[in-house]
Every structure is written in structure tokens, then in C-alpha cells.
Short mmCIF file of C-alpha atoms and ligand atoms in Angstrom, two decimals:
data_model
loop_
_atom_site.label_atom_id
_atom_site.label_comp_id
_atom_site.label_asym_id
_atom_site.label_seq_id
_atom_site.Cartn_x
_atom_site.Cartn_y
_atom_site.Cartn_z
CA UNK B 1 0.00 0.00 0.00
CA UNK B 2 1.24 3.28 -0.60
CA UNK B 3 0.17 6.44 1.48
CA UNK B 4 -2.54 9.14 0.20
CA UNK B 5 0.09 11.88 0.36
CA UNK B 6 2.58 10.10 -1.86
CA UNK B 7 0.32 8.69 -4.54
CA UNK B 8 -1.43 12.49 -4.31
CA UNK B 9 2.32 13.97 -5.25
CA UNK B 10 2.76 11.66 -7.88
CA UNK B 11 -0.26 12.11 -9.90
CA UNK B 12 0.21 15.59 -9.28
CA UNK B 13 3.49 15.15 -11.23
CA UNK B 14 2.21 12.64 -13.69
CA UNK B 15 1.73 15.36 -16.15
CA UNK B 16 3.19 17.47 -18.51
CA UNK B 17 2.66 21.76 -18.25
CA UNK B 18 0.89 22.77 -21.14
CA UNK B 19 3.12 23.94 -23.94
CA UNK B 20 -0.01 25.45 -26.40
CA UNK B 21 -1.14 29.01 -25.88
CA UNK B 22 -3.53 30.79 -27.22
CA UNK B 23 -4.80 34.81 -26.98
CA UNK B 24 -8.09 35.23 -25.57
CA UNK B 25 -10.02 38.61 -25.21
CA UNK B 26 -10.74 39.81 -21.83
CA UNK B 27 -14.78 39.86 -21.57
CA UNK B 28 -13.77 35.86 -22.53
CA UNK B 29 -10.98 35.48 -19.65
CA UNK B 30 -13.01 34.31 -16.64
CA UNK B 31 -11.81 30.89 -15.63
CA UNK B 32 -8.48 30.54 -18.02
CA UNK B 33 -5.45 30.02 -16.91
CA UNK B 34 -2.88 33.15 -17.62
CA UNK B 35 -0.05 31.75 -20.01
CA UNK B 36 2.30 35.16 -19.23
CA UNK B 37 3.17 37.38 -16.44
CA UNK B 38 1.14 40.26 -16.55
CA UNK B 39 2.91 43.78 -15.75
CA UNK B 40 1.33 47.04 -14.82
CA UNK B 41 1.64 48.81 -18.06
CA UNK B 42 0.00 52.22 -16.11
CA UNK B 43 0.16 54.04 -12.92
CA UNK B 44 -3.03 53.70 -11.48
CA UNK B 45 -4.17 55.96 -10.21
CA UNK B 46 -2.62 57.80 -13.13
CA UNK B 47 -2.61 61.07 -11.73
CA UNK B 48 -3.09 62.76 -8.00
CA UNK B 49 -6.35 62.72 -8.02
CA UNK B 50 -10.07 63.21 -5.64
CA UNK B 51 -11.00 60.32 -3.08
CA UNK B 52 -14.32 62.70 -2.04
CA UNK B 53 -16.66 65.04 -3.33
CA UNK B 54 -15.18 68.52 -2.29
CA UNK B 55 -13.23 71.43 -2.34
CA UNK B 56 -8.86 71.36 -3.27
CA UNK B 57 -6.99 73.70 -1.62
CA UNK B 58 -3.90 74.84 -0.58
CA UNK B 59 -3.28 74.49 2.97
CA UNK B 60 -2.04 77.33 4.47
CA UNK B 61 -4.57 79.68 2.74
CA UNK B 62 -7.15 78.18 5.48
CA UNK B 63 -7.84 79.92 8.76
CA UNK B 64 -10.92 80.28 11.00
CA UNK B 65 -13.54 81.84 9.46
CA UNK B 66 -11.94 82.75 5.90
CA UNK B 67 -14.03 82.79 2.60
CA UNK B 68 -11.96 81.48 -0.35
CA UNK B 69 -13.23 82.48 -3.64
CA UNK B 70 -14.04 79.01 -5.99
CA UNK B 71 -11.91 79.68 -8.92
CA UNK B 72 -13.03 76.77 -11.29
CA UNK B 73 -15.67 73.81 -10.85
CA UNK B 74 -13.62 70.53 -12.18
CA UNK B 75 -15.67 67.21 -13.07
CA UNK B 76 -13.96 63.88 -13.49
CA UNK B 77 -12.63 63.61 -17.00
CA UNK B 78 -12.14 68.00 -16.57
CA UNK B 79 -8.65 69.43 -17.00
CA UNK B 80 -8.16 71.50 -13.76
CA UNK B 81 -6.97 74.60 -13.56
CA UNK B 82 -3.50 75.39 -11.16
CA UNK B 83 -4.94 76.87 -8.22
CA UNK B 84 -4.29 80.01 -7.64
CA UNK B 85 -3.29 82.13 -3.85
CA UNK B 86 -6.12 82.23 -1.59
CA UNK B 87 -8.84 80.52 -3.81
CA UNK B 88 -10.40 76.67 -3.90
CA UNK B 89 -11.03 74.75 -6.92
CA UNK B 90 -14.55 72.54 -6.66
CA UNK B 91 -13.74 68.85 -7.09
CA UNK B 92 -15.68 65.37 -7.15
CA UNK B 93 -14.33 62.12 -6.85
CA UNK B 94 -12.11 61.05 -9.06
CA UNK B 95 -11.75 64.84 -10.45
CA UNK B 96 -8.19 65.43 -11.07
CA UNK B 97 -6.17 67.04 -8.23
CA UNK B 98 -5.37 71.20 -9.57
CA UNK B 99 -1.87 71.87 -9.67
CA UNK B 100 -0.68 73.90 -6.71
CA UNK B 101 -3.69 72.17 -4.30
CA UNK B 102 -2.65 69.66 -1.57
CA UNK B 103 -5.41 68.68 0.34
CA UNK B 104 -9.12 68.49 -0.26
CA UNK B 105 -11.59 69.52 2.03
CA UNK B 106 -14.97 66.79 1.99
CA UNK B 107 -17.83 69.30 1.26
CA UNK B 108 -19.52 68.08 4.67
CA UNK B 109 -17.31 70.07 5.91
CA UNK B 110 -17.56 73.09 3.81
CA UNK B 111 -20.46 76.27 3.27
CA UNK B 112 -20.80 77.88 0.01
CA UNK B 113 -22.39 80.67 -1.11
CA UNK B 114 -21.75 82.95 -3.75
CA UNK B 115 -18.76 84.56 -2.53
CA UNK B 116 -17.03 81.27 -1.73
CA UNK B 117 -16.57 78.39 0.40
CA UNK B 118 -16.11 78.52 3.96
CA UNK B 119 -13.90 75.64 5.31
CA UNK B 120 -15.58 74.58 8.94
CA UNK B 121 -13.37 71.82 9.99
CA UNK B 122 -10.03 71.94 9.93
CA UNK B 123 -8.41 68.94 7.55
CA UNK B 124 -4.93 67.14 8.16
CA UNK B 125 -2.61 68.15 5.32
CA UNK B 126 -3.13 65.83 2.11
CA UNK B 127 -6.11 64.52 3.08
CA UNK B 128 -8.79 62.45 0.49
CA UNK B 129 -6.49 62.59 -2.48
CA UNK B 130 -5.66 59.28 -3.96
CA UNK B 131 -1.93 59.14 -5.58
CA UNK B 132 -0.58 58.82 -8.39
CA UNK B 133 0.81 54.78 -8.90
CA UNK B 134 -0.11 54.08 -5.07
CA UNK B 135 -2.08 51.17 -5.99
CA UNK B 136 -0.43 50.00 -8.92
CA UNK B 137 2.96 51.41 -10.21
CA UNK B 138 4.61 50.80 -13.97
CA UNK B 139 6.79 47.60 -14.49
CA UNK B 140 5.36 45.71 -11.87
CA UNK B 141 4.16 42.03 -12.05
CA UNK B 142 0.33 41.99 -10.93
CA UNK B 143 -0.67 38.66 -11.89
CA UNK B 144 2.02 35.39 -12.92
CA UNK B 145 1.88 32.80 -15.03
CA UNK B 146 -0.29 30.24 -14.60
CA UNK B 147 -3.04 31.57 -12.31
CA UNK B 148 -6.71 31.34 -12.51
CA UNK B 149 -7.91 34.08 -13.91
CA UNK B 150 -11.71 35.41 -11.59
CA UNK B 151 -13.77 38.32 -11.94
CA UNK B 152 -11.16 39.96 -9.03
CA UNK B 153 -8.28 39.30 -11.70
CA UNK B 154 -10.52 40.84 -14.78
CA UNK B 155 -11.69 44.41 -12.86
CA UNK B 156 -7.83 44.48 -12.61
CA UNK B 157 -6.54 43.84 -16.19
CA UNK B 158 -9.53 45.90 -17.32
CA UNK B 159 -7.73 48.66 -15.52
CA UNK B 160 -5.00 48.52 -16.69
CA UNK B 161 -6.19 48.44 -20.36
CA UNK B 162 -4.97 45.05 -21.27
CA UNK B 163 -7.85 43.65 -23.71
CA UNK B 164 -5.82 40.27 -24.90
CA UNK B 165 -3.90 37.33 -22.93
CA UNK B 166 -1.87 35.03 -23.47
CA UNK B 167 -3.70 31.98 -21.85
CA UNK B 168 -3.41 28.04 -21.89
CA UNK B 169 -5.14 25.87 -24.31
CA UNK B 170 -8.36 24.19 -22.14
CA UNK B 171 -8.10 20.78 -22.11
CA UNK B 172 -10.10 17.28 -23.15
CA UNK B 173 -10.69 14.94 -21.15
CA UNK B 174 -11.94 11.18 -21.84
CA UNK B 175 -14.11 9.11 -19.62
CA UNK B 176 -14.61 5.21 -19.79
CA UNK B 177 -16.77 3.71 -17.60
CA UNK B 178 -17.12 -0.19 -17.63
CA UNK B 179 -19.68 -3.02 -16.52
CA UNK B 180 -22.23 -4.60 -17.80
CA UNK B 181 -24.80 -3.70 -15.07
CA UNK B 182 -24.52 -0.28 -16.29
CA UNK B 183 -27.31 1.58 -18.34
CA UNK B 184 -27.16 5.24 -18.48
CA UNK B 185 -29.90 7.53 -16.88
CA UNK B 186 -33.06 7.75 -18.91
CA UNK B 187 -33.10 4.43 -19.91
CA UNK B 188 -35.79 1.57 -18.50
CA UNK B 189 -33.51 -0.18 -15.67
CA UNK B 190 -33.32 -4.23 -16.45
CA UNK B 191 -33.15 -6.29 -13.87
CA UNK B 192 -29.85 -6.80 -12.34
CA UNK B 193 -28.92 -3.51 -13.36
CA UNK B 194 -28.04 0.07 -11.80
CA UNK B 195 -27.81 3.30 -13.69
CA UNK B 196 -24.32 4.66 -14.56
CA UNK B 197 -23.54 7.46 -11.92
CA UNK B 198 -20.22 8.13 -12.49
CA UNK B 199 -19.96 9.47 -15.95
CA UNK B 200 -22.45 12.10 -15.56
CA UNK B 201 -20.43 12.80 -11.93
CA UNK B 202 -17.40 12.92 -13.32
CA UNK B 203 -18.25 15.02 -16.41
CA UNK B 204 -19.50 17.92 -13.68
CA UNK B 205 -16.64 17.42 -12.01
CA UNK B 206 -14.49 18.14 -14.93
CA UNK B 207 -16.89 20.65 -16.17
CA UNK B 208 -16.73 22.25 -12.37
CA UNK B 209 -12.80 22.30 -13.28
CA UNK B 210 -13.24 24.01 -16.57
CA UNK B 211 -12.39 21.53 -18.67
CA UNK B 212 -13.67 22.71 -22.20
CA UNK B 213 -15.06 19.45 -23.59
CA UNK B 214 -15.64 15.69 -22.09
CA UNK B 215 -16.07 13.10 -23.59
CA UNK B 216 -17.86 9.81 -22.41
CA UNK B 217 -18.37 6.21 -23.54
CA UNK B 218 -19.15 3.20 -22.14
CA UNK B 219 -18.00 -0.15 -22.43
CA UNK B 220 -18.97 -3.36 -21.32
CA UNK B 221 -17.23 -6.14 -19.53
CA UNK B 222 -15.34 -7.46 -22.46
CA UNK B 223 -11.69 -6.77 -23.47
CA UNK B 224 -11.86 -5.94 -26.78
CA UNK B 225 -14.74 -3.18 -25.83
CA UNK B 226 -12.32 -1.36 -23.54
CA UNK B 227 -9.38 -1.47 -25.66
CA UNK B 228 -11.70 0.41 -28.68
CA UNK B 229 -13.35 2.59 -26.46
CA UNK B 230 -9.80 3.49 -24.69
CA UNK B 231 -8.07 4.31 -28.47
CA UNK B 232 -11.09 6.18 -29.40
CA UNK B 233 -10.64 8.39 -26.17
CA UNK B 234 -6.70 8.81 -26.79
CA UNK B 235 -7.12 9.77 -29.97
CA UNK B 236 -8.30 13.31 -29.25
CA UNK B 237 -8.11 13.22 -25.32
CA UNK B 238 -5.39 15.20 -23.03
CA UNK B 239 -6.03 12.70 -20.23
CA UNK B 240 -8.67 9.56 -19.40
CA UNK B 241 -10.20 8.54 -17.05
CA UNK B 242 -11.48 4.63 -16.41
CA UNK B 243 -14.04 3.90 -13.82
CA UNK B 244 -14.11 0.73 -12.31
CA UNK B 245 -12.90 -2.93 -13.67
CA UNK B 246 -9.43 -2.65 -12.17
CA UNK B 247 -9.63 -4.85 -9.14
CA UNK B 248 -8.84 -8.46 -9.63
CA UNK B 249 -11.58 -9.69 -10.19
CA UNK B 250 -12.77 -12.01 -13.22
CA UNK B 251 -14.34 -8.84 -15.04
CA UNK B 252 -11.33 -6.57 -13.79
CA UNK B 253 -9.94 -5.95 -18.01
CA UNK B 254 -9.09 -2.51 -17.55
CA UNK B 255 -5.72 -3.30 -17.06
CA UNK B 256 -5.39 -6.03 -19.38
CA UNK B 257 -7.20 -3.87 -22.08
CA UNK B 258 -4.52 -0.79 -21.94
CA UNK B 259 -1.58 -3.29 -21.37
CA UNK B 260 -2.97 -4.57 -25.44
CA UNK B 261 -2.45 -1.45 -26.12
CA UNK B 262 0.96 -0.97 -24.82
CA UNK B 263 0.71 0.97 -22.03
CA UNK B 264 2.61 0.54 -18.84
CA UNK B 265 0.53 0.66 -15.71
CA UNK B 266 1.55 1.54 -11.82
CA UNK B 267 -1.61 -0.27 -10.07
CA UNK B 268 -1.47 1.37 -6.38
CA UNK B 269 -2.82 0.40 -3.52
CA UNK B 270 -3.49 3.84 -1.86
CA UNK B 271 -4.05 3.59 2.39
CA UNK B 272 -6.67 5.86 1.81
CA UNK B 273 -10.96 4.84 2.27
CA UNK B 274 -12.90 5.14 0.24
CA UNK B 275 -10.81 4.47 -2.68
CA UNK B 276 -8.34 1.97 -2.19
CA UNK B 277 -7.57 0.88 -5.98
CA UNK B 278 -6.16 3.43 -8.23
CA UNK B 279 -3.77 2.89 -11.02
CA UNK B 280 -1.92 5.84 -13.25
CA UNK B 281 -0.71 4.31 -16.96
CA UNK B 282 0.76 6.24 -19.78
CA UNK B 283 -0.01 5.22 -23.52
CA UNK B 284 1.00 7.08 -26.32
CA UNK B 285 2.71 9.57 -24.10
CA UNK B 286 -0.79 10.39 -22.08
CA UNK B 287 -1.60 9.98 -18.80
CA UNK B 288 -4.50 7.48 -18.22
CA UNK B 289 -5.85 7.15 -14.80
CA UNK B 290 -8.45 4.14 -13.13
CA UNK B 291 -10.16 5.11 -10.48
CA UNK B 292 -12.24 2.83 -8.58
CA UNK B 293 -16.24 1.96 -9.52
CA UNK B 294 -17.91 2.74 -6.63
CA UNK B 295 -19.35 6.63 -6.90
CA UNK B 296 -18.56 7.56 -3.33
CA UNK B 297 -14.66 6.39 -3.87
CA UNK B 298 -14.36 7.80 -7.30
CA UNK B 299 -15.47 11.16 -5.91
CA UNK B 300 -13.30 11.23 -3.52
CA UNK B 301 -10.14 10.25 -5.37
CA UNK B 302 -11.17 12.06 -8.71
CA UNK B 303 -11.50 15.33 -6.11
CA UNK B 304 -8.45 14.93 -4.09
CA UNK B 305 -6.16 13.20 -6.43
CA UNK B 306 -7.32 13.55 -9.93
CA UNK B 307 -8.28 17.32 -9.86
CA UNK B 308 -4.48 18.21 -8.82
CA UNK B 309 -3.19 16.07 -12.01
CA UNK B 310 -6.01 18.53 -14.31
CA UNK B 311 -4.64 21.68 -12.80
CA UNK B 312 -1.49 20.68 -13.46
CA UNK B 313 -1.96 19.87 -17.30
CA UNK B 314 -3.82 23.09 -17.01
CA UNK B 315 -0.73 24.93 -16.20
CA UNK B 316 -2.10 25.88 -12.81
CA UNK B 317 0.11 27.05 -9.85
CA UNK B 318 -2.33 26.56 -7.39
CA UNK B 319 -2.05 22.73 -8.01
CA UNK B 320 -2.94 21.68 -4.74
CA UNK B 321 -5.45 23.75 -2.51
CA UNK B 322 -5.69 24.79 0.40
CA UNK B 323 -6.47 22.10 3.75
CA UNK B 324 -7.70 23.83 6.48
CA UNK B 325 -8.27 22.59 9.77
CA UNK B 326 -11.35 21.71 12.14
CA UNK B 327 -12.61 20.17 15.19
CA UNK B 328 -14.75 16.80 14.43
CA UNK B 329 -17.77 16.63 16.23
CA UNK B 330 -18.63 13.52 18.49
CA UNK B 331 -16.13 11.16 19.98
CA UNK B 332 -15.43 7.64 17.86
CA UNK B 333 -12.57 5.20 16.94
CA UNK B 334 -12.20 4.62 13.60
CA UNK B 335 -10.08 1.00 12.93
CA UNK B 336 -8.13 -0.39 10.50
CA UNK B 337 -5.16 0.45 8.45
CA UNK B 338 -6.48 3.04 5.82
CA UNK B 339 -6.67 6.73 6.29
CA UNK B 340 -10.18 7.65 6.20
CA UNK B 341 -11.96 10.58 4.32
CA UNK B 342 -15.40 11.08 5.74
CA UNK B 343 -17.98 13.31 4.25
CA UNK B 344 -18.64 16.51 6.82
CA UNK B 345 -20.62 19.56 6.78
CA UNK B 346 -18.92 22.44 7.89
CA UNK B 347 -20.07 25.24 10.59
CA UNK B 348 -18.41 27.05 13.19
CA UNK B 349 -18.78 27.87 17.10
CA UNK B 350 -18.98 30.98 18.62
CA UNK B 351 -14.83 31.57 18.34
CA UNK B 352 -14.94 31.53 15.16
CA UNK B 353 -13.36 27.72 15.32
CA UNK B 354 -14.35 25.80 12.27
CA UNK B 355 -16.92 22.26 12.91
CA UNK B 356 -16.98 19.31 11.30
CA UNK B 357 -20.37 17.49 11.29
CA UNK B 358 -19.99 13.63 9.64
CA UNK B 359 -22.90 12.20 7.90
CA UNK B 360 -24.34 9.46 10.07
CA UNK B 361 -23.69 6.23 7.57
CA UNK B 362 -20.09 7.00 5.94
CA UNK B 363 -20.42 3.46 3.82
CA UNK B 364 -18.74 3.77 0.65
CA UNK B 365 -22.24 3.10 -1.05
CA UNK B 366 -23.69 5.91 0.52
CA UNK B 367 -24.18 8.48 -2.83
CA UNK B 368 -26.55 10.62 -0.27
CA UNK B 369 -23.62 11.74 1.84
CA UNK B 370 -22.21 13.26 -1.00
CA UNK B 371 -24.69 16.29 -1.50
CA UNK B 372 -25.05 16.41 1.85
CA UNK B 373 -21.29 17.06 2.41
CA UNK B 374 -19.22 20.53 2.13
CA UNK B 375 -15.78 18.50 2.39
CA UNK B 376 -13.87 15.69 3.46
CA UNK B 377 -12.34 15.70 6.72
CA UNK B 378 -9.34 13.10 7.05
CA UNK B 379 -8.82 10.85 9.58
CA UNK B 380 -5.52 9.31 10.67
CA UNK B 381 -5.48 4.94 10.50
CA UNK B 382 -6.46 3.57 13.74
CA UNK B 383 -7.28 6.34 15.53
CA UNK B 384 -9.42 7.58 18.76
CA UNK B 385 -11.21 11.17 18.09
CA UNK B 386 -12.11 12.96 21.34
CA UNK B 387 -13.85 15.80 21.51
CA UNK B 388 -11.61 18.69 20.50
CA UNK B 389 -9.14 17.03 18.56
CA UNK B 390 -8.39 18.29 15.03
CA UNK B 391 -8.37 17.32 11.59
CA UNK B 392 -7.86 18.33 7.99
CA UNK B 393 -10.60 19.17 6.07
CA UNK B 394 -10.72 19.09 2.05
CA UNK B 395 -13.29 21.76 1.32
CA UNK B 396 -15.26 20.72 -2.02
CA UNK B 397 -15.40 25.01 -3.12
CA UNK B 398 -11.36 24.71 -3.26
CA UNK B 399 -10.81 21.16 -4.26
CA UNK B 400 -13.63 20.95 -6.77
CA UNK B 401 -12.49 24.46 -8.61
P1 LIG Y 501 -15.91 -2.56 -10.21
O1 LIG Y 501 -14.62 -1.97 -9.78
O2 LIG Y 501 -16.09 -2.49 -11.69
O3 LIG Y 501 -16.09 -3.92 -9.68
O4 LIG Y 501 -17.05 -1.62 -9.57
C1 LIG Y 501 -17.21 -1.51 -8.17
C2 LIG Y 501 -18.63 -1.15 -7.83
O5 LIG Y 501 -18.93 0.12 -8.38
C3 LIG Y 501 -19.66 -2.11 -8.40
O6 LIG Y 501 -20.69 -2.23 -7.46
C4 LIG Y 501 -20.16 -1.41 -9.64
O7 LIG Y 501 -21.48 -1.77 -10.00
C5 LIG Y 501 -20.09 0.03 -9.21
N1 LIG Y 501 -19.87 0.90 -10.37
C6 LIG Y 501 -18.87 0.78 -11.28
N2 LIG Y 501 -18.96 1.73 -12.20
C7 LIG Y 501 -20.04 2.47 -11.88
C8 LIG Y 501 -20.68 3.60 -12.48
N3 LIG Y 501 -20.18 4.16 -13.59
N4 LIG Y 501 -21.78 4.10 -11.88
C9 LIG Y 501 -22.28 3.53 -10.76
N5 LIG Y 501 -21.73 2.49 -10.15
C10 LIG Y 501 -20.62 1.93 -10.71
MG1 LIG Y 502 -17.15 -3.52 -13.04
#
């Protein structure tokens, strides 16, 4: 058996960055993966310029009481005038800041009337004026290579006035899933049979990941089925995924099936439940991985183990999330030698600590713990949790995204 945290680095590894890039237009950007560093190509602000609706003035012309004439009113997008001795300058926000002025006044604070404005609090000097290059200064990297680009990253290239990327090529991504008991949703279920639950999972997953296009077949139990249906997927596939059929059993011919086809295959046992089978092969240079059948186990190990692999071949930095922490509620022992990953919802107490609920049946058949669930909390092999103690907790919003 190997442990979660090794076979987790090595499919991490198992593929290649991407070496296609393509330009994409900003109002397309959301979700791609930047292929460049991006540099501020602007100071922004660009100028000195208004935080406040107001008056800009110089600061020793103000005393108690004194009326200064309002030489010019000056709109954003206005050219302002350089103030002159003794006078204020009317200003909004964003309105840029007159020559000669150094501090704006809010006009809360201010009375005017036709001779002028009267200042009636005192401001601290350079107050409400935004600077020139104080949030964003020429030359320097805002965003690198290889992050995901979010509505946070867009409002910021938009600012700066860059309308094209460089960005990865999105990926495809195969899916065989095997049995003969299988018959896809919307079909009349024969007897003896279930409906196939892990291709449409797995497509949303991949979907969820931003995968641009997934493609699905199904193959029975026979070897020649899985070896067709595997070359058809490699043929225009970055990656695929099998599901199921790569125990030992009689039935098991995924691994036979991409042996025939010449592909060399690391079957692991990971120490990790659900999901104890898991194999990564290459063939024709691409990675290929098996999970295991059952839905609850391939969820698990396609979200914690598969999804760093697709970031990866994404050309993602952020290849593997953040694990917080959290205190599991209720006092048990889980046995055996496998780590466990149990499906928990996630509150907090009144310190702000962070929960973690378990759903009351954690079998590995249990597909209604998996809606139910916000993350997977991991438990140590063989281990006694007390109230209070700690444990990690794979949130689905970071792993699944
Ligand atoms: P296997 O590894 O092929 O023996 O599958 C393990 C278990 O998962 C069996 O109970 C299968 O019926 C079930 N299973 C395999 N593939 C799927 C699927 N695509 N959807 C739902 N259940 C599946
Ligand atoms: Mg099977």
C-alpha cells in the first residue's frame, strides 16, 4: 500500500505543463489560466487625483472663518486649472487634483455661497487625495503565469487596459466507464442492473474544473470493448479517465485492455478509504488514470487526487489547494489500516473555530452523503477522536475548482 500523500504527489506530477497558448479577449478570460506574467503597463491611479466630493486647496490659505473664492468647478474627465493664492477649486471624486492644491476639504465640511466656500473643519494636510501609482505602479508584475484568472483578476486587467492574454489551451478529457450492469440515466432499468452514476459525476466534475469538452463512452465487460473505447478516447483526449474494472476480479480488463495497447501501468494500492484501488498508466505519451467503480470512492479520489493532475496539465500554480483545519464533532474510533476521508458539513462555534459534522452512515455506497457534504475531513489509521481534537478538512469550493 502506498500512502494518500505520496500517490497524491505523484499524480500531481504525472503530467506534462501545457506547452499550447492561445490569446483570448478579456470579456472571454473568466476561468483561463494566464499563459504570461502580466505587468502594470499604467500608474493607477494615473494622476493625484479626488478620493471625495469637495473642495482642493492649498493648505495654508485656510484659517478660522476665511471665505476662499471658488476659482473653477472641475468634473472627473475636466482638466483643472493650477490653483491660484487664496482661492479653492470645486472637485468630485475622481476629479483630477489642480496643480498647486494639496489637500481636499470633503464638502460636509464646507459652506458655500456665492462669494465662496467657507472651510468649517479643519483637515490634516493631504487629506482624500488618492496618488498617483499608489495602488499599482509601472513595471510591476500583478498577476504570474499560470493563475486562474476570476472576476477579481478581470476588474484588474480591465484597468489597466490590457484587452488580450496570453492563456493556456483548455483541455479534453476522456471518460470510460465499464460493466455490464450499467445503463445510463433515462433508460428503462433491467433487472440486475443500476444506472451509470459516475460518468455524468465525473463530467461535472471536470466541467466544475473548466475543462472545455468531455467526452464519455461506455464499455462493457469485455476486453476488446475497452481497448476500442480506450483508443477512441486517446485519440483526441489530453487525459482519461477509467471507472471501475481494475480490481482483480474475473471482469477486472481494464488493465489487461490498456496493457494490449501498450501501455505501462503503476496499479497502487493507496491507504486511503474510500478508494483503495487506483492505477496511473501512460499510452501514447498520455496519462490514463483508473479510479475505482464505486461513486462515493471515485469522488473522492477524482476530487483529491485527480483534480491536482487537471490543474497541473492546465498549467495551474495553485495545483494543490488549500487544507484547512477543524474540530470533528462527536467522539469515535475509527479501525483499521487506511486513512479515512469522511464526508462533513462544515459550521463554526462561537470563536470563530471551524466544525466538522460527519454524515451518520459514511459506507462507501452511501451516494446521499455526497450532497449532503461541504468537504472531506481526514482521519488518521487507527485512531481515537475525542472531543476537540483536530483534523484536515478538504473543502469541495477549493478542491472541486
Ligand atoms: P468494479 O470496480 O467495476 O467492480 O465496480 C465496483 C462497484 O462500483 C460495483 O458495485 C459497480 O457496479 C459500481 N460501479 C462501477 N462503475 C459504476 C458507475 N459508472 N456508476 C455507478 N456504479 C458503478
Ligand atoms: Mg465492473
Amino acid at each position: 500500500m502506498i500512502e494518500f500523500d505520496v500517490a497524491q504527489q505523484r499524480l500531481a506530477r504525472a503530467g506534462h505543463y501545457p506547452e499550447t497558448t492561445e490569446v483570448c479577449e478579456l470579456a472571454d478570460a473568466l476561468g483561463r489560466i494566464l499563459a504570461q506574467d502580466i505587468q502594470a503597463q499604467l500608474d493607477m491611479p494615473p494622476a493625484d487625483n479626488s478620493a471625495m466630493d469637495g473642495y482642493a486647496v492649498r493648505l495654508t490659505d485656510l484659517a478660522e472663518g476665511r471665505v476662499l473664492p471658488i476659482q473653477q468647478r472641475c468634473y472627473a474627465g475636466d482638466m483643472p486649472e493650477t490653483l491660484k493664492a487664496g482661492m479653492a477649486i470645486r472637485i468630485f471624486t475622481g476629479s483630477l487634483l489642480p496643480p498647486g492644491a494639496d489637500t481636499v476639504v470633503i464638502q460636509e465640511n464646507c459652506q458655500e455661497d456665492e462669494h465662496g466656500v467657507r472651510i468649517l473643519e479643519m483637515p490634516e494636510a493631504g487629506v482624500n487625495i488618492r496618488r498617483r501609482g499608489e495602488d499599482m505602479r509601472v513595471g510591476e508584475v500583478l498577476i504570474q503565469t499560470g493563475t486562474k484568472l476570476s472576476a477579481a483578476h478581470i476588474a484588474q486587467l480591465a484597468a489597466q487596459g490590457h484587452a488580450r492574454l496570453s492563456v493556456y489551451q483548455r483541455l479534453t478529457v476522456g471518460i470510460l466507464t465499464t460493466g455490464d450492469e450499467l445503463t445510463p440515466a433515462g433508460q428503462p432499468l433491467l433487472p440486475g442492473q443500476i444506472y451509470n452514476s459516475n460518468a455524468p459525476m465525473l463530467r461535472a466534475q471536470l466541467l466544475a474544473l473548466d475543462v472545455a469538452r468531455v467526452r464519455a463512452l461506455h464499455a462493457p465487460d469485455t476486453l476488446e470493448a475497452i481497448r476500442d473505447a480506450l483508443q477512441s478516447l486517446l485519440a483526441d483526449c489530453d487525459l482519461v479517465l477509467t471507472v471501475g474494472g481494475v480490481s482483480v476480479g474475473e471482469k477486472d480488463l481494464v488493465k489487461p485492455a490498456i496493457e494490449s495497447i501498450g501501455g505501462e501501468l503503476d496499479l497502487w494500492k493507496v491507504r486511503m478509504k474510500p478508494g483503495k484501488p487506483l492505477a496511473l498508466a501512460y499510452v501514447q505519451d498520455k496519462p490514463l488514470v483508473c479510479l475505482p467503480g464505486n461513486p462515493v470512492s471515485s469522488y473522492a479520489v477524482f476530487s483529491l487526487m485527480v483534480s491536482p493532475l487537471i490543474r497541473r496539465l492546465q498549467g495551474r500554480r495553485d495545483t494543490l489547494p488549500t487544507v484547512r483545519h477543524a474540530i470533528l464533532q462527536g467522539e469515535r474510533h475509527f479501525e483499521g489500516d487506511r486513512e479515512e476521508f469522511i464526508r462533513v458539513q462544515v459550521g463554526s462555534d462561537e470563536q470563530g473555530r471551524l466544525l466538522a459534522q460527519p454524515f451518520s452512515n459514511q459506507g462507501s455506497g452511501v451516494i446521499s452523503s455526497l450532497p449532503w457534504a461541504q468537504a472531506l475531513a481526514r482521519i488518521p489509521a487507527d485512531t481515537h477522536v475525542a472531543p476537540g481534537d483536530v483534523v484536515r478538512l478538504y473543502e469541495y469550493s477549493q478542491w472541486q475548482a
